[in-house]
PDB file of C-alpha atoms in Angstrom:
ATOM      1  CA  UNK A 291      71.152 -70.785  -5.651  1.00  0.00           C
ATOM      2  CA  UNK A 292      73.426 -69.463  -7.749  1.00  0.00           C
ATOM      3  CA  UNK A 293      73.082 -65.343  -9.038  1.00  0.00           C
ATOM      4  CA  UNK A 294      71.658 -65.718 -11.904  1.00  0.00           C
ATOM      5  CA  UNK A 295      68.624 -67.366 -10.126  1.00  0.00           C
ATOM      6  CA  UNK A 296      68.750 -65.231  -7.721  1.00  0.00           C
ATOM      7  CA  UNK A 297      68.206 -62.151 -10.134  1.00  0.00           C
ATOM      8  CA  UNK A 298      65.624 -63.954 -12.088  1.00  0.00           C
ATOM      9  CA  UNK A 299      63.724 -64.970  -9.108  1.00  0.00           C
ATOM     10  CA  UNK A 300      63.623 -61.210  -7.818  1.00  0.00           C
ATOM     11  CA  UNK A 301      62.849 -60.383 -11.881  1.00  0.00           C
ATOM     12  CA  UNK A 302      60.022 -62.565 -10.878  1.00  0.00           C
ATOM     13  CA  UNK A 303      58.978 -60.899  -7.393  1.00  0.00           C
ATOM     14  CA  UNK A 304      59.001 -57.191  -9.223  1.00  0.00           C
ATOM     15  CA  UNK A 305      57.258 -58.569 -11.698  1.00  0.00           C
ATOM     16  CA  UNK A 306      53.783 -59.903  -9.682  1.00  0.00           C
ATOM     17  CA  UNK A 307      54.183 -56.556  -7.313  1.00  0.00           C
ATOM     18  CA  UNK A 308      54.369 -54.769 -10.246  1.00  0.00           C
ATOM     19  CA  UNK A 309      50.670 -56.756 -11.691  1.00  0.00           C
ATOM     20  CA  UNK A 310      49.363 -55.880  -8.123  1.00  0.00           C
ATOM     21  CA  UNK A 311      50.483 -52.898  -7.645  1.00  0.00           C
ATOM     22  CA  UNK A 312      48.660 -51.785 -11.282  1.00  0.00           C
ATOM     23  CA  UNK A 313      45.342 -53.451 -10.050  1.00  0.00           C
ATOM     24  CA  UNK A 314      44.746 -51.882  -6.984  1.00  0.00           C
ATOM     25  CA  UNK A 315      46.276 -48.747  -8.594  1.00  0.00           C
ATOM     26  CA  UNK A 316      43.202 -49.502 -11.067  1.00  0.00           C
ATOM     27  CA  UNK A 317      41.131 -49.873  -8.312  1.00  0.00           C
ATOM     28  CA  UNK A 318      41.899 -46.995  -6.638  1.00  0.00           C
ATOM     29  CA  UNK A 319      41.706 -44.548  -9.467  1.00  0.00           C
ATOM     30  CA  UNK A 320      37.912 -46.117 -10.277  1.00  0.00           C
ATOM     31  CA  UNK A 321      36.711 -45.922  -6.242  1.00  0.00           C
ATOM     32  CA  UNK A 322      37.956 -42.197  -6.514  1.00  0.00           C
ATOM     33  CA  UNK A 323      36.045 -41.460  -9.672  1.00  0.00           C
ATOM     34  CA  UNK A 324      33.132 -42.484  -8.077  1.00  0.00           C
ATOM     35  CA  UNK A 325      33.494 -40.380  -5.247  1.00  0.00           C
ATOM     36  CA  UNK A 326      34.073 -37.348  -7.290  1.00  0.00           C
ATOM     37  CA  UNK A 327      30.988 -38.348  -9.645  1.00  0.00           C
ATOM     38  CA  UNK A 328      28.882 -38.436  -6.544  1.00  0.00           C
ATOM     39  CA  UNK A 329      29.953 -35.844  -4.894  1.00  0.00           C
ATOM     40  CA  UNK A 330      29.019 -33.775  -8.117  1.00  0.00           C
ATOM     41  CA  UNK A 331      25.720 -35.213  -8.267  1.00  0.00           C
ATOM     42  CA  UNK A 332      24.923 -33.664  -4.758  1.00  0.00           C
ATOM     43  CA  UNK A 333      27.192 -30.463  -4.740  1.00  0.00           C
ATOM     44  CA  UNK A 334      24.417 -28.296  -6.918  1.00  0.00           C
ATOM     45  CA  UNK A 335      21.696 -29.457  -4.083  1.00  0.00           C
ATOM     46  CA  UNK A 336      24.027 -29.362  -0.883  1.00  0.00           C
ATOM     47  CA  UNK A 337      23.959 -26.356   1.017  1.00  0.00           C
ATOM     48  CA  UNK A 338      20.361 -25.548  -0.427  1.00  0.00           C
ATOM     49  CA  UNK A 339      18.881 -29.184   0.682  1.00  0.00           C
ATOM     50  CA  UNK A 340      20.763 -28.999   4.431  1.00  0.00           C
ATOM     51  CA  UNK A 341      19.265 -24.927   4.468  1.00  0.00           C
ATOM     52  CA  UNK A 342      15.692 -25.937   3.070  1.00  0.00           C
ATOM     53  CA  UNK A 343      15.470 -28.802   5.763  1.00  0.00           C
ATOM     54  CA  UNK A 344      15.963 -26.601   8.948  1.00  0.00           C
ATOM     55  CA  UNK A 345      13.770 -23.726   7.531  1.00  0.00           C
ATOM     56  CA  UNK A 346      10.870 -26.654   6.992  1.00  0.00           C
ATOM     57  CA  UNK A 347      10.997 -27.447  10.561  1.00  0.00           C
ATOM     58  CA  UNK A 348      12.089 -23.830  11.294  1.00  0.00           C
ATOM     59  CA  UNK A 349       8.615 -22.631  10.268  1.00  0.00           C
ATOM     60  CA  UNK A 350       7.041 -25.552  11.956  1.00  0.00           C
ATOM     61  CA  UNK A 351       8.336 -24.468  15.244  1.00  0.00           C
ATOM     62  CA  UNK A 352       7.343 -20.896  14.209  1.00  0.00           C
ATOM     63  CA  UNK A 353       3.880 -22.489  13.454  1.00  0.00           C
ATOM     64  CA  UNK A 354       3.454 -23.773  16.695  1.00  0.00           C
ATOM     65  CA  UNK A 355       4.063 -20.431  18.422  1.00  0.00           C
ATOM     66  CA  UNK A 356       2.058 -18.222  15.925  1.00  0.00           C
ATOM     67  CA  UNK A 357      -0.585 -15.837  18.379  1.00  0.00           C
ATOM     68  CA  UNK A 358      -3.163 -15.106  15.935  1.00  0.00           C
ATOM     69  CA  UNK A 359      -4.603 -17.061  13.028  1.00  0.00           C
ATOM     70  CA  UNK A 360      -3.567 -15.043  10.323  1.00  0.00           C
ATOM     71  CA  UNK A 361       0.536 -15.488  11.491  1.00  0.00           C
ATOM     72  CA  UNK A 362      -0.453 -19.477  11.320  1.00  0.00           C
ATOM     73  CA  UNK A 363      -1.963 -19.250   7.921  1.00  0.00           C
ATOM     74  CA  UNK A 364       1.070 -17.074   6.652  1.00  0.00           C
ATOM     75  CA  UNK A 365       3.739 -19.498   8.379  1.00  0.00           C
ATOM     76  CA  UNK A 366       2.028 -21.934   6.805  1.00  0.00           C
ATOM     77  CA  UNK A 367       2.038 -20.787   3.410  1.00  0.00           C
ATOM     78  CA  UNK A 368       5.675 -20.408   3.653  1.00  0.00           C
ATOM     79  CA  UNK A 369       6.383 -23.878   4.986  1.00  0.00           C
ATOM     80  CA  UNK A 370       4.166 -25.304   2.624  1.00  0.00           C
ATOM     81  CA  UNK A 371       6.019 -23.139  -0.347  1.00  0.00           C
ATOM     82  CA  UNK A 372       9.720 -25.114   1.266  1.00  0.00           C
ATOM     83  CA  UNK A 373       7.779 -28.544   1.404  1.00  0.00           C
ATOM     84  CA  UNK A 374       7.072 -28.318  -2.211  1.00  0.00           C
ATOM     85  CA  UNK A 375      11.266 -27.170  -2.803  1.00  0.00           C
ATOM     86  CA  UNK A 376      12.419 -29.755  -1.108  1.00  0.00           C
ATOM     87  CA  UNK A 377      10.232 -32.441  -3.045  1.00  0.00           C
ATOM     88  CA  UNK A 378      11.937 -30.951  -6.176  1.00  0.00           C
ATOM     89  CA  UNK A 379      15.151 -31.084  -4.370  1.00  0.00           C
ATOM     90  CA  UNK A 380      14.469 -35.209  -3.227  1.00  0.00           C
ATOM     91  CA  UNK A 381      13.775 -35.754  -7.143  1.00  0.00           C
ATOM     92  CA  UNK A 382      17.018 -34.668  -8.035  1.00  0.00           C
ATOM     93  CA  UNK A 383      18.804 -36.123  -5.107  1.00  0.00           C
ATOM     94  CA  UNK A 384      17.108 -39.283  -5.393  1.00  0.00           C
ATOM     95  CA  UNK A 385      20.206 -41.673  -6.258  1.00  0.00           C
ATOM     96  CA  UNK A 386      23.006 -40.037  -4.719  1.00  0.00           C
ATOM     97  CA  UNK A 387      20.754 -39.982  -1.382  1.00  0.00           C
ATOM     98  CA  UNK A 388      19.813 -43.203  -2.297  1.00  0.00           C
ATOM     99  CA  UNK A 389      17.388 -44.799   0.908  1.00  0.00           C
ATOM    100  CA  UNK A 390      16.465 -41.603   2.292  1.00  0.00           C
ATOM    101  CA  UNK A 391      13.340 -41.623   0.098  1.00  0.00           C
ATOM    102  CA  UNK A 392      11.367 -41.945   3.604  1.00  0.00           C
ATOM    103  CA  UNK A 393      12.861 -39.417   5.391  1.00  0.00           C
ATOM    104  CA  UNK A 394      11.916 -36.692   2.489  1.00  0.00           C
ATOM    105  CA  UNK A 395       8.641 -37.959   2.219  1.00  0.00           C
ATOM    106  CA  UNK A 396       7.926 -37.305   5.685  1.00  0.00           C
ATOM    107  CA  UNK A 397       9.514 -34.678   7.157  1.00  0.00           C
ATOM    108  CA  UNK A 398       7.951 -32.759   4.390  1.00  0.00           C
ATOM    109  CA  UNK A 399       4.888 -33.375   6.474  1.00  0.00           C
ATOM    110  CA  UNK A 400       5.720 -31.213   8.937  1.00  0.00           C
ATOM    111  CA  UNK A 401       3.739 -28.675   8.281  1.00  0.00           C
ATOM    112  CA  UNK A 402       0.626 -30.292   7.845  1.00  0.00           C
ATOM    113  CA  UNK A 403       0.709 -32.555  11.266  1.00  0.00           C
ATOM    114  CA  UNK A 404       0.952 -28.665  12.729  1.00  0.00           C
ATOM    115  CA  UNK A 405      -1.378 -27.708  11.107  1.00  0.00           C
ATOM    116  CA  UNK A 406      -3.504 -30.421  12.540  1.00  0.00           C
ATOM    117  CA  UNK A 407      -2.732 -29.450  15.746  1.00  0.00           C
ATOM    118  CA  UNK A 408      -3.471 -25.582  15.332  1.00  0.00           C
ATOM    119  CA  UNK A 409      -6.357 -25.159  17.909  1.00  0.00           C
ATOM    120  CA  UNK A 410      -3.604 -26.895  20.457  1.00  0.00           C
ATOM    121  CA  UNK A 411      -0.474 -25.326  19.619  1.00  0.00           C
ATOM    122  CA  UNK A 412       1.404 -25.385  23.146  1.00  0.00           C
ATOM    123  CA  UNK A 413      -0.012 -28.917  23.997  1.00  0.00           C
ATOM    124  CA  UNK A 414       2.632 -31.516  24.566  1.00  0.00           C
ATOM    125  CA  UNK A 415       1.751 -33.440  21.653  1.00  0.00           C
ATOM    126  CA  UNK A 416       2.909 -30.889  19.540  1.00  0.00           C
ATOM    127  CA  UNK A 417       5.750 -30.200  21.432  1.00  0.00           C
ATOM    128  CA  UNK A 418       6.484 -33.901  20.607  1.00  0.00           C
ATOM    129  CA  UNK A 419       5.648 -33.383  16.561  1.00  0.00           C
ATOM    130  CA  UNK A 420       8.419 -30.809  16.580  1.00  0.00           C
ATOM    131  CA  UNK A 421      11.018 -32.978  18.870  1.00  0.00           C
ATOM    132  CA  UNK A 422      10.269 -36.306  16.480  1.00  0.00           C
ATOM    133  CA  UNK A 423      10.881 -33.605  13.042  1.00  0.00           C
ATOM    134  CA  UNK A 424      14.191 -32.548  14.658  1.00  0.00           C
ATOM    135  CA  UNK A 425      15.639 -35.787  14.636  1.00  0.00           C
ATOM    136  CA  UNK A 426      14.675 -36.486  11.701  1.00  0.00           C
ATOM    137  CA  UNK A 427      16.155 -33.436  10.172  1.00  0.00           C
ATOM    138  CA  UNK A 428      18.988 -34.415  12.123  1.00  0.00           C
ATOM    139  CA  UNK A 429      19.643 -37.730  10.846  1.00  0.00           C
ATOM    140  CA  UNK A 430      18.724 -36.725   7.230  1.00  0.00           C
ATOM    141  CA  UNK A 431      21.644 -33.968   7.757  1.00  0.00           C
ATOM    142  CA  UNK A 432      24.288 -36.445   8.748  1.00  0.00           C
ATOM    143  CA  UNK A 433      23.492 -39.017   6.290  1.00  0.00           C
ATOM    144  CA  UNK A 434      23.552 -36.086   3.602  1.00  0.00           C
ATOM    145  CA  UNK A 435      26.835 -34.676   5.080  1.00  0.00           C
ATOM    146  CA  UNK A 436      28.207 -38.199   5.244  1.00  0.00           C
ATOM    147  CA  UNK A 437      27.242 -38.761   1.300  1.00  0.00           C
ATOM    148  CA  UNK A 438      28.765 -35.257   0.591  1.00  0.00           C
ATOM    149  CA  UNK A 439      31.937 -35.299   2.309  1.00  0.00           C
ATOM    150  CA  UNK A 440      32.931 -38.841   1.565  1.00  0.00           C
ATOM    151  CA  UNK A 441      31.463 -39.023  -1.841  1.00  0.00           C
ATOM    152  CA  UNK A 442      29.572 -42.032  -0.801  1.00  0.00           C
ATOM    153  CA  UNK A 443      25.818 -43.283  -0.492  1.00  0.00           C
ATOM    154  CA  UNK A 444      24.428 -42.706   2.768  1.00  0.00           C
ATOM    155  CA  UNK A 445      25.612 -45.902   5.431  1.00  0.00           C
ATOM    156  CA  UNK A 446      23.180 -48.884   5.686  1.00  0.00           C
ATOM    157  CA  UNK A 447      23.013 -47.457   9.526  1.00  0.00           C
ATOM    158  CA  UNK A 448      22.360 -43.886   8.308  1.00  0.00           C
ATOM    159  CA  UNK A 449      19.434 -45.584   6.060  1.00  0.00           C
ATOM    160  CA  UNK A 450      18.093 -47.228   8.718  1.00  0.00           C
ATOM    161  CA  UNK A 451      18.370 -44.636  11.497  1.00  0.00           C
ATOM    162  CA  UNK A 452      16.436 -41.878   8.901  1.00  0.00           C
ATOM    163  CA  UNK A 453      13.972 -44.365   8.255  1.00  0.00           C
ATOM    164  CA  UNK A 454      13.194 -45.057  12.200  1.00  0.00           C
ATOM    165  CA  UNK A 455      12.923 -41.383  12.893  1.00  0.00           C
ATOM    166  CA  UNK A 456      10.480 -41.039   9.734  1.00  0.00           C
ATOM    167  CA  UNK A 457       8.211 -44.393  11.162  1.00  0.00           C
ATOM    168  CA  UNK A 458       8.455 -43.030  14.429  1.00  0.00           C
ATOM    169  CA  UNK A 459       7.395 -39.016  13.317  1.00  0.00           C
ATOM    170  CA  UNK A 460       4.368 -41.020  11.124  1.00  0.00           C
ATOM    171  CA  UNK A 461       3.345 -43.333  13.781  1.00  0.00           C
ATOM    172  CA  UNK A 462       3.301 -40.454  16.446  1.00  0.00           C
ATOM    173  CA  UNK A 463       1.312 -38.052  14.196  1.00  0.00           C
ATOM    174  CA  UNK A 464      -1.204 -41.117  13.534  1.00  0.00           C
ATOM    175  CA  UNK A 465      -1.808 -42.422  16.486  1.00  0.00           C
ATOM    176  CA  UNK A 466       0.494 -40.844  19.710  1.00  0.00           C
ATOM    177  CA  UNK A 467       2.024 -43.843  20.147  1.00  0.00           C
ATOM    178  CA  UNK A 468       5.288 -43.185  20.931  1.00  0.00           C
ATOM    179  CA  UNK A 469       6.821 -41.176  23.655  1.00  0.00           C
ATOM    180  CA  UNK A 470       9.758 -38.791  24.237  1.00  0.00           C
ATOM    181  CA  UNK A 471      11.207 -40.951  27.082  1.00  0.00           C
ATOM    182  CA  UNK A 472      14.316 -41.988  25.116  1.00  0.00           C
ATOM    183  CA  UNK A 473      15.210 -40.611  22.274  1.00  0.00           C
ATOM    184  CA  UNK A 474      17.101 -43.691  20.050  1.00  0.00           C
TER     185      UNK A 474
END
């Protein structure tokens, strides 16, 4: 190989690195569009979703503790009033949170499976209500954290772990059937 091959075979080289190099370049530039388009989406709902969540179950627990009637029907009122601002909230948020559709739908429940359970306020299966809303509102947090900070949709595992704690919330309001043994 003689140098005039040898400087049109490294012409050559530059060349396709230089084609790849503009692709993933390409690529690169369009993944971190995305991120910043959905990351805008969800930064006008962010802190008030994450805030509107823990005062839902907030006033749940408060609920649950309430002496006298008239506390429980004023709680109520309020939690009922954050239910409704979070449904807006899920409306807006509905693509960039795309799969947590459950999760909204039931936590903003809360309130009402106290409210079914307002002559038996300290029972255990109350007590279990408000554990089972937690973790909801705790996997609904990271999976909206997760979207927010990485510019992403929520994780097929995030999906699927909000969705559990919704079924399980549901299925324990409905019938009891599940236990605080283990929490998964």
């Amino acid at each position: 190989m003689d140098q005039g091959d040898a400087t049109l075979l490294a012409a050559a080289v530059a060349a396709v690195f230089s084609v790849v190099s503009l692709f993933v370049s390409a690529h690169f530039a369009r993944q971190s569009d995305l991120r910043s388009t959905r990351r805008t989406a969800l930064a006008n709902d962010f802190t008030e979703l994450g805030n509107k969540l823990y005062q839902l179950v907030a006033l749940s627990v408060k609920m649950s503790q309430c002496k006298t009637d008239a506390t429980f029907a004023a709680t109520r009122t309020q939690a009922d009033a954050v239910a409704k601002e979070i449904d807006q909230v899920r409306l807006k948020t509905r693509y960039p949170l795309w799969g947590l559709d459950s999760g909204f739908r039931t936590i903003k429940w809360m309130p009402v499976y106290i409210a079914h359970m307002k002559d038996q306020r300290t029972s255990a299966r109350t007590k279990e209500l408000l554990v089972l809303g937690t973790y909801l509102r705790e996997a609904m947090d990271f999976a909206i954290c997760h979207a927010y900070f990485h510019g992403q949709q929520p994780t097929i595992i995030q999906r699927a772990r909000v969705q559990w704690r919704a079924y399980r919330l549901r299925g324990y309001f409905d019938d009891g059937r599940f236990s605080l043994d283990a929490p998964v």
